[in-house]
């Protein structure tokens, strides 16, 4: 008995449905959601990748931050605002998107490594909730593509 498959036809149909534009749209949506999630988690809520507080400020740091009018309830990696301003969602031409600091910005990389060592936790990265969000976006995308 000879085995026959419609795999080539299935692949052809999938390729027609998955245009470069639709893949780019999905990639942008995922990257945008991951960026927004990380900004909110790190800079607004002071949470690390595991969803727990990044850390606590020492008394001396609290005093300095209070004089500047900054919150002191939790570590939010803000002081001058420069670190947060450098942290961006960037388009990489045809290669998709990246989240983080520009390649030529050693400040962002240095501060990230220093803070993760200082507070003994991973701060930048994808959370379990982020992974679920990505899965949901991909499932939604597959359903949308299959309706075409």
mmCIF file of C-alpha atoms in Angstrom:
data_model
loop_
_atom_site.group_PDB
_atom_site.id
_atom_site.type_symbol
_atom_site.label_atom_id
_atom_site.label_comp_id
_atom_site.label_asym_id
_atom_site.label_seq_id
_atom_site.Cartn_x
_atom_site.Cartn_y
_atom_site.Cartn_z
ATOM 1 C CA UNK A 1 0.000 0.000 0.000
ATOM 2 C CA UNK A 2 1.308 3.417 -0.958
ATOM 3 C CA UNK A 3 1.036 6.284 1.551
ATOM 4 C CA UNK A 4 -0.484 9.448 0.139
ATOM 5 C CA UNK A 5 -0.643 12.842 1.832
ATOM 6 C CA UNK A 6 -2.179 16.213 1.149
ATOM 7 C CA UNK A 7 0.625 17.916 3.116
ATOM 8 C CA UNK A 8 1.885 19.955 0.153
ATOM 9 C CA UNK A 9 -1.613 21.308 -0.495
ATOM 10 C CA UNK A 10 -2.084 22.133 3.196
ATOM 11 C CA UNK A 11 1.274 23.956 3.313
ATOM 12 C CA UNK A 12 0.355 25.904 0.183
ATOM 13 C CA UNK A 13 -2.972 27.009 1.699
ATOM 14 C CA UNK A 14 -1.269 28.025 4.953
ATOM 15 C CA UNK A 15 1.380 30.037 3.106
ATOM 16 C CA UNK A 16 -1.303 31.934 1.196
ATOM 17 C CA UNK A 17 -3.169 32.732 4.420
ATOM 18 C CA UNK A 18 -0.039 33.716 6.336
ATOM 19 C CA UNK A 19 1.124 36.747 4.442
ATOM 20 C CA UNK A 20 4.182 38.681 5.540
ATOM 21 C CA UNK A 21 1.862 41.536 6.511
ATOM 22 C CA UNK A 22 -0.252 39.344 8.782
ATOM 23 C CA UNK A 23 2.818 37.865 10.491
ATOM 24 C CA UNK A 24 4.229 41.394 10.978
ATOM 25 C CA UNK A 25 0.896 42.504 12.438
ATOM 26 C CA UNK A 26 0.938 39.613 14.922
ATOM 27 C CA UNK A 27 4.580 40.252 15.841
ATOM 28 C CA UNK A 28 3.895 43.943 16.440
ATOM 29 C CA UNK A 29 0.838 43.174 18.578
ATOM 30 C CA UNK A 30 2.796 40.688 20.701
ATOM 31 C CA UNK A 31 5.775 43.040 21.102
ATOM 32 C CA UNK A 32 3.543 46.004 21.982
ATOM 33 C CA UNK A 33 1.670 43.993 24.609
ATOM 34 C CA UNK A 34 4.915 42.652 26.112
ATOM 35 C CA UNK A 35 6.407 46.156 26.220
ATOM 36 C CA UNK A 36 3.326 47.668 27.878
ATOM 37 C CA UNK A 37 3.161 44.803 30.364
ATOM 38 C CA UNK A 38 6.823 45.138 31.347
ATOM 39 C CA UNK A 39 6.656 48.942 31.709
ATOM 40 C CA UNK A 40 3.613 48.661 33.956
ATOM 41 C CA UNK A 41 5.078 45.798 35.983
ATOM 42 C CA UNK A 42 8.547 47.275 36.503
ATOM 43 C CA UNK A 43 8.140 51.049 36.579
ATOM 44 C CA UNK A 44 4.570 51.384 37.908
ATOM 45 C CA UNK A 45 4.196 48.388 40.229
ATOM 46 C CA UNK A 46 7.820 47.559 41.089
ATOM 47 C CA UNK A 47 7.466 43.840 40.336
ATOM 48 C CA UNK A 48 10.078 41.390 39.080
ATOM 49 C CA UNK A 49 9.528 38.577 36.566
ATOM 50 C CA UNK A 50 8.116 36.282 39.281
ATOM 51 C CA UNK A 51 5.514 38.910 40.205
ATOM 52 C CA UNK A 52 7.016 39.794 43.585
ATOM 53 C CA UNK A 53 8.385 43.168 44.661
ATOM 54 C CA UNK A 54 11.790 44.030 43.189
ATOM 55 C CA UNK A 55 12.925 45.197 46.604
ATOM 56 C CA UNK A 56 12.750 47.863 49.275
ATOM 57 C CA UNK A 57 14.564 51.164 49.481
ATOM 58 C CA UNK A 58 17.045 51.743 52.309
ATOM 59 C CA UNK A 59 16.200 54.565 54.713
ATOM 60 C CA UNK A 60 18.831 56.848 53.169
ATOM 61 C CA UNK A 61 17.477 56.227 49.669
ATOM 62 C CA UNK A 62 13.920 56.822 50.872
ATOM 63 C CA UNK A 63 14.906 60.233 52.228
ATOM 64 C CA UNK A 64 16.556 61.236 48.953
ATOM 65 C CA UNK A 65 13.545 60.042 46.944
ATOM 66 C CA UNK A 66 11.087 61.809 49.269
ATOM 67 C CA UNK A 67 12.973 65.105 48.822
ATOM 68 C CA UNK A 68 12.609 64.618 45.086
ATOM 69 C CA UNK A 69 8.882 63.896 45.412
ATOM 70 C CA UNK A 70 9.199 60.263 44.337
ATOM 71 C CA UNK A 71 7.302 57.312 45.811
ATOM 72 C CA UNK A 72 9.153 55.149 48.333
ATOM 73 C CA UNK A 73 6.766 52.250 48.948
ATOM 74 C CA UNK A 74 8.606 49.938 46.522
ATOM 75 C CA UNK A 75 11.574 49.888 44.153
ATOM 76 C CA UNK A 76 10.437 51.107 40.733
ATOM 77 C CA UNK A 77 13.823 51.739 39.053
ATOM 78 C CA UNK A 78 13.053 55.416 38.518
ATOM 79 C CA UNK A 79 15.013 58.379 39.762
ATOM 80 C CA UNK A 80 15.953 60.704 36.926
ATOM 81 C CA UNK A 81 13.668 59.039 34.370
ATOM 82 C CA UNK A 82 16.563 58.404 31.977
ATOM 83 C CA UNK A 83 16.552 54.626 32.440
ATOM 84 C CA UNK A 84 12.829 54.405 31.686
ATOM 85 C CA UNK A 85 13.142 56.728 28.665
ATOM 86 C CA UNK A 86 15.805 54.496 27.103
ATOM 87 C CA UNK A 87 13.676 51.365 27.573
ATOM 88 C CA UNK A 88 11.670 51.186 24.333
ATOM 89 C CA UNK A 89 9.850 49.052 21.820
ATOM 90 C CA UNK A 90 11.823 49.270 18.567
ATOM 91 C CA UNK A 91 11.186 48.023 15.044
ATOM 92 C CA UNK A 92 14.068 46.044 13.546
ATOM 93 C CA UNK A 93 13.322 46.636 9.886
ATOM 94 C CA UNK A 94 12.051 43.391 8.375
ATOM 95 C CA UNK A 95 13.262 41.350 11.351
ATOM 96 C CA UNK A 96 10.415 42.247 13.691
ATOM 97 C CA UNK A 97 10.622 44.104 16.998
ATOM 98 C CA UNK A 98 12.767 44.266 20.081
ATOM 99 C CA UNK A 99 12.109 45.507 23.587
ATOM 100 C CA UNK A 100 14.831 47.014 25.700
ATOM 101 C CA UNK A 101 17.701 49.397 25.374
ATOM 102 C CA UNK A 102 19.436 50.474 22.154
ATOM 103 C CA UNK A 103 22.441 48.316 21.252
ATOM 104 C CA UNK A 104 24.760 51.298 21.639
ATOM 105 C CA UNK A 105 23.361 52.185 25.085
ATOM 106 C CA UNK A 106 25.610 50.624 27.698
ATOM 107 C CA UNK A 107 23.876 52.648 30.423
ATOM 108 C CA UNK A 108 20.671 50.603 30.151
ATOM 109 C CA UNK A 109 22.516 47.293 30.133
ATOM 110 C CA UNK A 110 24.766 48.325 33.051
ATOM 111 C CA UNK A 111 21.854 49.541 35.201
ATOM 112 C CA UNK A 112 19.849 46.383 34.425
ATOM 113 C CA UNK A 113 22.670 44.017 35.426
ATOM 114 C CA UNK A 114 23.521 46.120 38.491
ATOM 115 C CA UNK A 115 19.901 46.184 39.733
ATOM 116 C CA UNK A 116 19.353 42.466 39.140
ATOM 117 C CA UNK A 117 22.506 41.688 41.163
ATOM 118 C CA UNK A 118 21.645 44.276 43.816
ATOM 119 C CA UNK A 119 18.094 43.006 44.364
ATOM 120 C CA UNK A 120 18.916 39.334 43.619
ATOM 121 C CA UNK A 121 16.070 38.838 41.154
ATOM 122 C CA UNK A 122 15.354 38.843 37.442
ATOM 123 C CA UNK A 123 13.607 42.116 36.634
ATOM 124 C CA UNK A 124 13.470 42.243 32.851
ATOM 125 C CA UNK A 125 11.924 39.287 31.066
ATOM 126 C CA UNK A 126 8.682 37.554 30.289
ATOM 127 C CA UNK A 127 6.308 36.590 33.090
ATOM 128 C CA UNK A 128 3.918 33.625 33.207
ATOM 129 C CA UNK A 129 1.092 36.083 32.516
ATOM 130 C CA UNK A 130 3.000 37.434 29.510
ATOM 131 C CA UNK A 131 3.407 33.905 28.146
ATOM 132 C CA UNK A 132 -0.316 33.292 28.499
ATOM 133 C CA UNK A 133 -1.068 36.583 26.746
ATOM 134 C CA UNK A 134 1.225 35.604 23.853
ATOM 135 C CA UNK A 135 -0.441 32.180 23.614
ATOM 136 C CA UNK A 136 -3.872 33.845 23.560
ATOM 137 C CA UNK A 137 -2.821 36.294 20.829
ATOM 138 C CA UNK A 138 -1.435 33.461 18.699
ATOM 139 C CA UNK A 139 -4.607 31.382 19.165
ATOM 140 C CA UNK A 140 -6.727 34.408 18.213
ATOM 141 C CA UNK A 141 -4.515 34.954 15.163
ATOM 142 C CA UNK A 142 -4.841 31.299 14.064
ATOM 143 C CA UNK A 143 -8.638 31.459 14.388
ATOM 144 C CA UNK A 144 -8.690 34.696 12.354
ATOM 145 C CA UNK A 145 -6.446 33.202 9.659
ATOM 146 C CA UNK A 146 -8.563 30.041 9.456
ATOM 147 C CA UNK A 147 -11.688 32.125 8.819
ATOM 148 C CA UNK A 148 -10.126 33.613 5.654
#
